Amino acid sequence: MKTPQAAALNVERVSHSFGKTRALDDVSLSIRSGGFTALLGVNGAGKTTLISLITRLYDNISGKIEIGGYDVRRNAGPALAGLGVVFQSRSLDVGLTVRQNMRYHAALHGIGKSEARRRGDLVLDRVGLIGQADMKVAALSGGQTRRAEIARALLHNPRLLLLDEATVGLDIQSRRDVVSTVRGLVREEGVAVLWATHLFDEIDPQDDVVVLHRGRVLARDSSAALAQGTNLSDAFLALTGAEPVDVLA
Amino acid sequence: MNLGHVNWHGHLVCFHGIVWREALRFTKQRERFLSALVRPLVWLFIFAAGFRSAYGVVVGAPYEMSNVPYEVYIAPGLCAMIQLFNGMQSSLSMVYDRETGAMRTLLVSPYPRWFLLTSKLMAGVIVSIAQVYAFLLVAYFWGIEASITGYLAVLPALMLSGMMLGAMGLFLSSAIRQLENFAGVMNFVIFPMFFASSALYPLWKMEESSVVLFEICRFNPFTYSVELIRFALYGQINATAFAVVVSVTAFFLCAAIVAYDPSKGLIARKRS
């Protein structure tokens, strides 16, 4: 059932195609418990496809994906129970209040009303949004909405948090707030994080980095080791052959 | 990681949460409620009133009299119409949820996908039943009355009918890629289903004017939805309608579950 002493996430030799287009090709990566791993790639590298496979929105046609030791294909329930996700597109119900969104998400994880309220307040406090709990999501700023989505993803105490381009479309201050919230979770609560991004300034030297390019993993190492004394963006361009404009896009 | 919630009690909590959200969304959309109520009332007050002066309808079971006032005849069809629109509206909201990303939140729940989709379907059915009873209340004051038994017996009929129409909508939503495509489907699904059925005229009358149209009406599952409701309002069961509605529900629900299955369905083949 469950692999003993499992990594928070283990992806082994996963490939996926859309018709004749190969979106992922033999991708393998592992995320240790309580670690921050950046999944770095330009737009179209396959980051969202990989996240869709991990969350079982797509089926992993070939290879194996385990979350906390549970195979997402054979043991989807326990695997997804340990997973929190912040998708690239906004997914809160804008017509409902933040607290109502929390309650709905809690119910989707089998958590009843009173417990949902307790946990909801806890996580909203954690991301600095307790004061906005009864506001409609439509009234929140972009950064607040993202932090509310992070709070929602944490509601059921997942050990692995996936964030797909979570800072896209945010201003500098909101981006900083979101990044610092997530790093705080790793540091203080031991949540493992897979942070999909194409923005180098969100990656610290000690972070683990997986470079994904055209559906293939080109490198897996710490950011500092990949940079080799230069900066990460130059190392990335040398590794992928991508144009600087792709990286900045 | 907490796996304690993925048990039978958790399933109940999850089901309740999905119904609660659907009901909450519905109550916040007053115009949706009003249009759901006004649509059949326009048919009842204007269309049926006009036709009543022209003629009554000669029908058989479940009516005891041979010549039934037209508005009495079409009331069950209007109940089914509310559910038809609601079923399609639910699927519209599924397509919208998929476009906005809200659907992903539902589908990454640890509960089985068939359970999540069936819960979503049931939530829509419950909302549609509330609309039908609101319509029946207004119709009562318009002089269209059923017995207490009829009002109670129609509840399971509405559940089944709502599930059938909701399951059809659910399946459609899996096949529709964008909201823009939905308007066309509405025209090609709702109107033909409604008009080519026994909602507005008895089938024998249709047979008199066109045998081909009569056969189309007989083939249309919506006809059986209407007849199930019509008989139930008079405390009776139409066995054929019951069998057809249950079978069509099972077929479309299974088709929708397969379509939403990440390893088999249409969703898996689309890049979202």
mmCIF file of C-alpha atoms in Angstrom, chain B:
data_model
loop_
_atom_site.group_PDB
_atom_site.id
_atom_site.type_symbol
_atom_site.label_atom_id
_atom_site.label_comp_id
_atom_site.label_asym_id
_atom_site.label_seq_id
_atom_site.Cartn_x
_atom_site.Cartn_y
_atom_site.Cartn_z
ATOM 1 C CA MET B 1 -1.826 13.720 6.288
ATOM 2 C CA ASN B 2 -5.201 12.872 7.615
ATOM 3 C CA LEU B 3 -6.857 9.824 6.106
ATOM 4 C CA GLY B 4 -9.487 9.540 8.827
ATOM 5 C CA HIS B 5 -11.914 11.706 6.868
ATOM 6 C CA VAL B 6 -12.006 9.472 3.789
ATOM 7 C CA ASN B 7 -14.632 7.178 5.328
ATOM 8 C CA TRP B 8 -18.415 6.838 5.001
ATOM 9 C CA HIS B 9 -19.033 9.798 7.322
ATOM 10 C CA GLY B 10 -16.603 11.823 5.259
ATOM 11 C CA HIS B 11 -18.573 10.871 2.145
ATOM 12 C CA LEU B 12 -21.716 12.281 3.791
ATOM 13 C CA VAL B 13 -19.916 15.481 4.765
ATOM 14 C CA CYS B 14 -18.591 15.807 1.230
ATOM 15 C CA PHE B 15 -22.041 15.236 -0.306
ATOM 16 C CA HIS B 16 -23.583 17.766 2.077
ATOM 17 C CA GLY B 17 -20.867 20.300 1.212
ATOM 18 C CA ILE B 18 -21.485 19.974 -2.528
ATOM 19 C CA VAL B 19 -25.266 20.361 -2.080
ATOM 20 C CA TRP B 20 -24.737 23.294 0.303
ATOM 21 C CA ARG B 21 -22.554 25.130 -2.199
ATOM 22 C CA GLU B 22 -25.017 24.556 -5.050
ATOM 23 C CA ALA B 23 -27.926 25.788 -2.911
ATOM 24 C CA LEU B 24 -25.905 28.789 -1.730
ATOM 25 C CA ARG B 25 -25.004 29.733 -5.292
ATOM 26 C CA PHE B 26 -28.624 29.352 -6.320
ATOM 27 C CA THR B 27 -29.972 31.561 -3.536
ATOM 28 C CA LYS B 28 -27.408 34.228 -4.416
ATOM 29 C CA GLN B 29 -28.548 34.233 -8.034
ATOM 30 C CA ARG B 30 -32.040 35.657 -7.632
ATOM 31 C CA GLU B 31 -32.401 36.262 -11.346
ATOM 32 C CA ARG B 32 -31.722 32.552 -11.933
ATOM 33 C CA PHE B 33 -34.533 31.629 -9.560
ATOM 34 C CA LEU B 34 -36.868 34.198 -11.074
ATOM 35 C CA SER B 35 -36.187 33.130 -14.641
ATOM 36 C CA ALA B 36 -36.598 29.483 -13.647
ATOM 37 C CA LEU B 37 -40.020 30.352 -12.262
ATOM 38 C CA VAL B 38 -41.119 32.930 -14.821
ATOM 39 C CA ARG B 39 -40.370 30.710 -17.840
ATOM 40 C CA PRO B 40 -42.994 28.024 -17.083
ATOM 41 C CA LEU B 41 -45.411 30.630 -15.720
ATOM 42 C CA VAL B 42 -45.338 32.505 -19.021
ATOM 43 C CA TRP B 43 -46.304 29.249 -20.715
ATOM 44 C CA LEU B 44 -48.996 28.623 -18.152
ATOM 45 C CA PHE B 45 -50.521 32.096 -17.959
ATOM 46 C CA ILE B 46 -50.231 33.176 -21.583
ATOM 47 C CA PHE B 47 -49.704 30.225 -23.887
ATOM 48 C CA ALA B 48 -52.026 27.804 -22.086
ATOM 49 C CA ALA B 49 -54.672 30.456 -21.412
ATOM 50 C CA GLY B 50 -54.795 31.265 -25.113
ATOM 51 C CA PHE B 51 -55.118 27.638 -26.066
ATOM 52 C CA ARG B 52 -57.724 26.926 -23.397
ATOM 53 C CA SER B 53 -60.121 29.271 -25.112
ATOM 54 C CA ALA B 54 -59.456 27.424 -28.373
ATOM 55 C CA TYR B 55 -59.912 23.890 -27.128
ATOM 56 C CA GLY B 56 -59.542 21.443 -24.274
ATOM 57 C CA VAL B 57 -57.467 18.328 -24.697
ATOM 58 C CA VAL B 58 -58.990 14.899 -25.047
ATOM 59 C CA VAL B 59 -56.722 12.494 -23.208
ATOM 60 C CA GLY B 60 -56.852 9.178 -21.378
ATOM 61 C CA ALA B 61 -55.012 8.067 -18.221
ATOM 62 C CA PRO B 62 -54.158 9.405 -15.725
ATOM 63 C CA TYR B 63 -56.998 11.918 -16.136
ATOM 64 C CA GLU B 64 -60.453 10.873 -14.956
ATOM 65 C CA MET B 65 -62.326 13.233 -17.249
ATOM 66 C CA SER B 66 -61.981 12.893 -21.006
ATOM 67 C CA ASN B 67 -61.718 16.597 -21.768
ATOM 68 C CA VAL B 68 -58.951 18.225 -19.738
ATOM 69 C CA PRO B 69 -58.341 22.001 -19.645
ATOM 70 C CA TYR B 70 -55.161 22.748 -21.559
ATOM 71 C CA GLU B 71 -53.308 24.374 -18.645
ATOM 72 C CA VAL B 72 -53.966 21.289 -16.526
ATOM 73 C CA TYR B 73 -52.559 19.128 -19.308
ATOM 74 C CA ILE B 74 -49.313 21.086 -19.776
ATOM 75 C CA ALA B 75 -48.528 21.616 -16.047
ATOM 76 C CA PRO B 76 -46.521 18.326 -15.746
ATOM 77 C CA GLY B 77 -44.634 19.193 -18.935
ATOM 78 C CA LEU B 78 -43.748 22.581 -17.476
ATOM 79 C CA CYS B 79 -42.457 20.870 -14.306
ATOM 80 C CA ALA B 80 -40.219 18.745 -16.543
ATOM 81 C CA MET B 81 -39.221 21.857 -18.489
ATOM 82 C CA ILE B 82 -37.940 23.453 -15.275
ATOM 83 C CA GLN B 83 -35.817 20.369 -14.692
ATOM 84 C CA LEU B 84 -34.630 20.297 -18.295
ATOM 85 C CA PHE B 85 -33.432 23.895 -18.091
ATOM 86 C CA ASN B 86 -31.922 23.278 -14.675
ATOM 87 C CA GLY B 87 -30.078 20.178 -15.878
ATOM 88 C CA MET B 88 -28.621 22.100 -18.790
ATOM 89 C CA GLN B 89 -27.832 25.083 -16.557
ATOM 90 C CA SER B 90 -25.960 22.787 -14.170
ATOM 91 C CA SER B 91 -23.902 21.464 -17.022
ATOM 92 C CA LEU B 92 -23.297 25.025 -18.159
ATOM 93 C CA SER B 93 -21.950 25.785 -14.695
ATOM 94 C CA MET B 94 -19.747 22.668 -14.943
ATOM 95 C CA VAL B 95 -18.243 23.988 -18.180
ATOM 96 C CA TYR B 96 -17.816 27.401 -16.528
ATOM 97 C CA ASP B 97 -16.200 25.759 -13.491
ATOM 98 C CA ARG B 98 -13.835 23.918 -15.776
ATOM 99 C CA GLU B 99 -12.868 27.092 -17.596
ATOM 100 C CA THR B 100 -12.323 29.033 -14.378
ATOM 101 C CA GLY B 101 -10.463 26.231 -12.612
ATOM 102 C CA ALA B 102 -13.108 25.612 -9.920
ATOM 103 C CA MET B 103 -13.704 22.147 -11.342
ATOM 104 C CA ARG B 104 -10.127 21.188 -10.483
ATOM 105 C CA THR B 105 -10.861 21.868 -6.819
ATOM 106 C CA LEU B 106 -13.680 19.346 -6.975
ATOM 107 C CA LEU B 107 -11.737 16.728 -8.893
ATOM 108 C CA VAL B 108 -8.654 16.738 -6.637
ATOM 109 C CA SER B 109 -10.795 15.762 -3.651
ATOM 110 C CA PRO B 110 -9.712 12.367 -2.289
ATOM 111 C CA TYR B 111 -13.179 10.922 -2.837
ATOM 112 C CA PRO B 112 -13.871 8.789 -5.909
ATOM 113 C CA ARG B 113 -14.707 10.742 -9.010
ATOM 114 C CA TRP B 114 -17.985 8.884 -9.580
ATOM 115 C CA PHE B 115 -19.069 9.928 -6.091
ATOM 116 C CA LEU B 116 -18.140 13.577 -6.653
ATOM 117 C CA LEU B 117 -19.956 13.741 -9.985
ATOM 118 C CA THR B 118 -23.040 11.973 -8.646
ATOM 119 C CA SER B 119 -23.091 14.354 -5.672
ATOM 120 C CA LYS B 120 -22.822 17.320 -8.016
ATOM 121 C CA LEU B 121 -25.668 15.870 -10.054
ATOM 122 C CA MET B 122 -27.834 15.314 -6.964
ATOM 123 C CA ALA B 123 -27.156 18.868 -5.796
ATOM 124 C CA GLY B 124 -28.564 20.165 -9.079
ATOM 125 C CA VAL B 125 -31.579 17.860 -8.777
ATOM 126 C CA ILE B 126 -32.379 19.132 -5.278
ATOM 127 C CA VAL B 127 -32.261 22.736 -6.533
ATOM 128 C CA SER B 128 -34.529 21.837 -9.472
ATOM 129 C CA ILE B 129 -37.078 20.168 -7.156
ATOM 130 C CA ALA B 130 -37.293 23.338 -5.066
ATOM 131 C CA GLN B 131 -38.033 25.271 -8.270
ATOM 132 C CA VAL B 132 -40.715 22.792 -9.354
ATOM 133 C CA TYR B 133 -42.512 22.996 -6.001
ATOM 134 C CA ALA B 134 -42.398 26.807 -6.181
ATOM 135 C CA PHE B 135 -44.020 26.524 -9.632
ATOM 136 C CA LEU B 136 -46.645 24.068 -8.361
ATOM 137 C CA LEU B 137 -47.478 26.482 -5.553
ATOM 138 C CA VAL B 138 -48.131 29.313 -8.001
ATOM 139 C CA ALA B 139 -50.070 26.913 -10.258
ATOM 140 C CA TYR B 140 -52.210 25.918 -7.266
ATOM 141 C CA PHE B 141 -53.365 29.507 -6.872
ATOM 142 C CA TRP B 142 -54.063 29.534 -10.614
ATOM 143 C CA GLY B 143 -56.483 26.688 -10.035
ATOM 144 C CA ILE B 144 -54.280 23.772 -11.076
ATOM 145 C CA GLU B 145 -54.465 21.480 -8.084
ATOM 146 C CA ALA B 146 -53.196 18.011 -7.329
ATOM 147 C CA SER B 147 -54.138 15.935 -4.301
ATOM 148 C CA ILE B 148 -51.850 15.757 -1.272
ATOM 149 C CA THR B 149 -50.926 12.258 -2.457
ATOM 150 C CA GLY B 150 -50.050 13.710 -5.860
ATOM 151 C CA TYR B 151 -47.793 16.378 -4.363
ATOM 152 C CA LEU B 152 -45.997 13.697 -2.329
ATOM 153 C CA ALA B 153 -45.859 11.076 -5.087
ATOM 154 C CA VAL B 154 -44.351 13.552 -7.526
ATOM 155 C CA LEU B 155 -41.252 13.935 -5.326
ATOM 156 C CA PRO B 156 -39.604 10.596 -6.282
ATOM 157 C CA ALA B 157 -40.697 11.160 -9.886
ATOM 158 C CA LEU B 158 -38.965 14.562 -9.854
ATOM 159 C CA MET B 159 -35.862 12.981 -8.317
ATOM 160 C CA LEU B 160 -35.663 10.438 -11.132
ATOM 161 C CA SER B 161 -36.561 12.882 -13.856
ATOM 162 C CA GLY B 162 -34.080 15.451 -12.513
ATOM 163 C CA MET B 163 -31.351 12.815 -12.379
ATOM 164 C CA MET B 164 -31.983 11.777 -15.959
ATOM 165 C CA LEU B 165 -31.890 15.331 -17.304
ATOM 166 C CA GLY B 166 -28.969 16.251 -15.048
ATOM 167 C CA ALA B 167 -27.003 13.164 -16.149
ATOM 168 C CA MET B 168 -27.572 14.124 -19.784
ATOM 169 C CA GLY B 169 -26.325 17.627 -19.011
ATOM 170 C CA LEU B 170 -23.340 16.239 -17.114
ATOM 171 C CA PHE B 171 -22.357 14.108 -20.068
ATOM 172 C CA LEU B 172 -22.771 17.065 -22.420
ATOM 173 C CA SER B 173 -20.566 19.195 -20.184
ATOM 174 C CA SER B 174 -17.735 16.661 -20.506
ATOM 175 C CA ALA B 175 -17.902 16.868 -24.280
ATOM 176 C CA ILE B 176 -18.148 20.656 -24.561
ATOM 177 C CA ARG B 177 -14.856 22.423 -24.680
ATOM 178 C CA GLN B 178 -15.835 26.054 -24.293
ATOM 179 C CA LEU B 179 -18.744 28.055 -22.987
ATOM 180 C CA GLU B 180 -19.298 29.588 -26.421
ATOM 181 C CA ASN B 181 -20.150 26.160 -27.814
ATOM 182 C CA PHE B 182 -22.815 25.736 -25.206
ATOM 183 C CA ALA B 183 -25.373 28.106 -26.713
ATOM 184 C CA GLY B 184 -25.560 25.915 -29.805
ATOM 185 C CA VAL B 185 -26.055 22.815 -27.722
ATOM 186 C CA MET B 186 -28.874 24.516 -25.840
ATOM 187 C CA ASN B 187 -30.638 25.188 -29.123
ATOM 188 C CA PHE B 188 -30.021 21.695 -30.405
ATOM 189 C CA VAL B 189 -30.903 19.946 -27.159
ATOM 190 C CA ILE B 190 -33.419 21.905 -25.102
ATOM 191 C CA PHE B 191 -35.833 23.090 -27.762
ATOM 192 C CA PRO B 192 -36.057 19.868 -29.791
ATOM 193 C CA MET B 193 -36.399 17.832 -26.591
ATOM 194 C CA PHE B 194 -39.167 20.050 -25.254
ATOM 195 C CA PHE B 195 -41.202 20.487 -28.422
ATOM 196 C CA ALA B 196 -40.830 16.910 -29.678
ATOM 197 C CA SER B 197 -42.374 15.436 -26.557
ATOM 198 C CA SER B 198 -45.712 14.960 -24.852
ATOM 199 C CA ALA B 199 -45.194 18.144 -22.811
ATOM 200 C CA LEU B 200 -47.446 20.361 -24.941
ATOM 201 C CA TYR B 201 -49.736 17.880 -26.723
ATOM 202 C CA PRO B 202 -50.724 14.253 -26.290
ATOM 203 C CA LEU B 203 -48.817 11.889 -28.553
ATOM 204 C CA TRP B 204 -51.954 10.617 -30.312
ATOM 205 C CA LYS B 205 -52.579 14.131 -31.511
ATOM 206 C CA MET B 206 -49.038 14.267 -32.865
ATOM 207 C CA GLU B 207 -49.569 10.919 -34.611
ATOM 208 C CA GLU B 208 -52.594 12.328 -36.406
ATOM 209 C CA SER B 209 -50.527 15.068 -37.988
ATOM 210 C CA SER B 210 -47.216 13.226 -38.583
ATOM 211 C CA VAL B 211 -46.220 9.644 -37.927
ATOM 212 C CA VAL B 212 -42.533 10.527 -38.217
ATOM 213 C CA LEU B 213 -42.852 13.246 -35.559
ATOM 214 C CA PHE B 214 -44.831 10.838 -33.410
ATOM 215 C CA GLU B 215 -41.990 8.308 -33.581
ATOM 216 C CA ILE B 216 -39.463 11.031 -32.728
ATOM 217 C CA CYS B 217 -41.561 11.988 -29.701
ATOM 218 C CA ARG B 218 -41.754 8.340 -28.648
ATOM 219 C CA PHE B 219 -37.983 8.021 -28.942
ATOM 220 C CA ASN B 220 -37.381 11.222 -26.933
ATOM 221 C CA PRO B 221 -36.506 10.404 -23.275
ATOM 222 C CA PHE B 222 -37.993 13.730 -22.204
ATOM 223 C CA THR B 223 -41.456 12.395 -23.126
ATOM 224 C CA TYR B 224 -41.046 9.715 -20.453
ATOM 225 C CA SER B 225 -39.823 12.267 -17.945
ATOM 226 C CA VAL B 226 -43.033 14.265 -18.565
ATOM 227 C CA GLU B 227 -45.259 11.178 -18.327
ATOM 228 C CA LEU B 228 -43.566 9.980 -15.123
ATOM 229 C CA ILE B 229 -44.328 13.352 -13.517
ATOM 230 C CA ARG B 230 -47.847 13.510 -15.007
ATOM 231 C CA PHE B 231 -48.874 10.118 -13.609
ATOM 232 C CA ALA B 232 -47.164 10.769 -10.254
ATOM 233 C CA LEU B 233 -49.155 14.002 -9.823
ATOM 234 C CA TYR B 234 -52.254 11.801 -9.922
ATOM 235 C CA GLY B 235 -50.758 9.261 -7.505
ATOM 236 C CA GLN B 236 -50.029 6.717 -10.236
ATOM 237 C CA ILE B 237 -46.927 5.082 -11.672
ATOM 238 C CA ASN B 238 -46.366 4.870 -15.392
ATOM 239 C CA ALA B 239 -44.241 1.707 -15.564
ATOM 240 C CA THR B 240 -42.896 2.353 -19.073
ATOM 241 C CA ALA B 241 -41.892 5.910 -18.222
ATOM 242 C CA PHE B 242 -40.267 4.696 -14.989
ATOM 243 C CA ALA B 243 -38.235 2.029 -16.810
ATOM 244 C CA VAL B 244 -37.115 4.403 -19.570
ATOM 245 C CA VAL B 245 -36.144 7.198 -17.167
ATOM 246 C CA VAL B 246 -34.152 4.827 -14.919
ATOM 247 C CA SER B 247 -32.378 3.240 -17.912
ATOM 248 C CA VAL B 248 -31.518 6.550 -19.580
ATOM 249 C CA THR B 249 -30.276 7.941 -16.234
ATOM 250 C CA ALA B 250 -28.006 4.918 -15.736
ATOM 251 C CA PHE B 251 -26.678 5.173 -19.284
ATOM 252 C CA PHE B 252 -25.834 8.888 -19.212
ATOM 253 C CA LEU B 253 -24.493 8.822 -15.667
ATOM 254 C CA CYS B 254 -22.104 5.991 -16.560
ATOM 255 C CA ALA B 255 -21.149 7.806 -19.776
ATOM 256 C CA ALA B 256 -20.445 11.027 -17.831
ATOM 257 C CA ILE B 257 -18.366 9.184 -15.216
ATOM 258 C CA VAL B 258 -16.324 7.515 -17.945
ATOM 259 C CA ALA B 259 -15.969 10.849 -19.754
ATOM 260 C CA TYR B 260 -14.616 12.489 -16.586
ATOM 261 C CA ASP B 261 -12.344 9.533 -15.746
ATOM 262 C CA PRO B 262 -8.732 10.706 -16.031
ATOM 263 C CA SER B 263 -7.583 7.454 -17.618
ATOM 264 C CA LYS B 264 -10.415 6.906 -20.073
ATOM 265 C CA GLY B 265 -12.416 10.029 -20.626
ATOM 266 C CA LEU B 266 -12.587 12.979 -22.919
ATOM 267 C CA ILE B 267 -11.101 15.284 -20.291
ATOM 268 C CA ALA B 268 -7.853 13.291 -20.348
ATOM 269 C CA ARG B 269 -7.442 13.901 -24.037
ATOM 270 C CA LYS B 270 -7.842 17.640 -23.814
ATOM 271 C CA ARG B 271 -5.229 20.129 -22.870
ATOM 272 C CA SER B 272 -6.929 22.573 -20.500
#
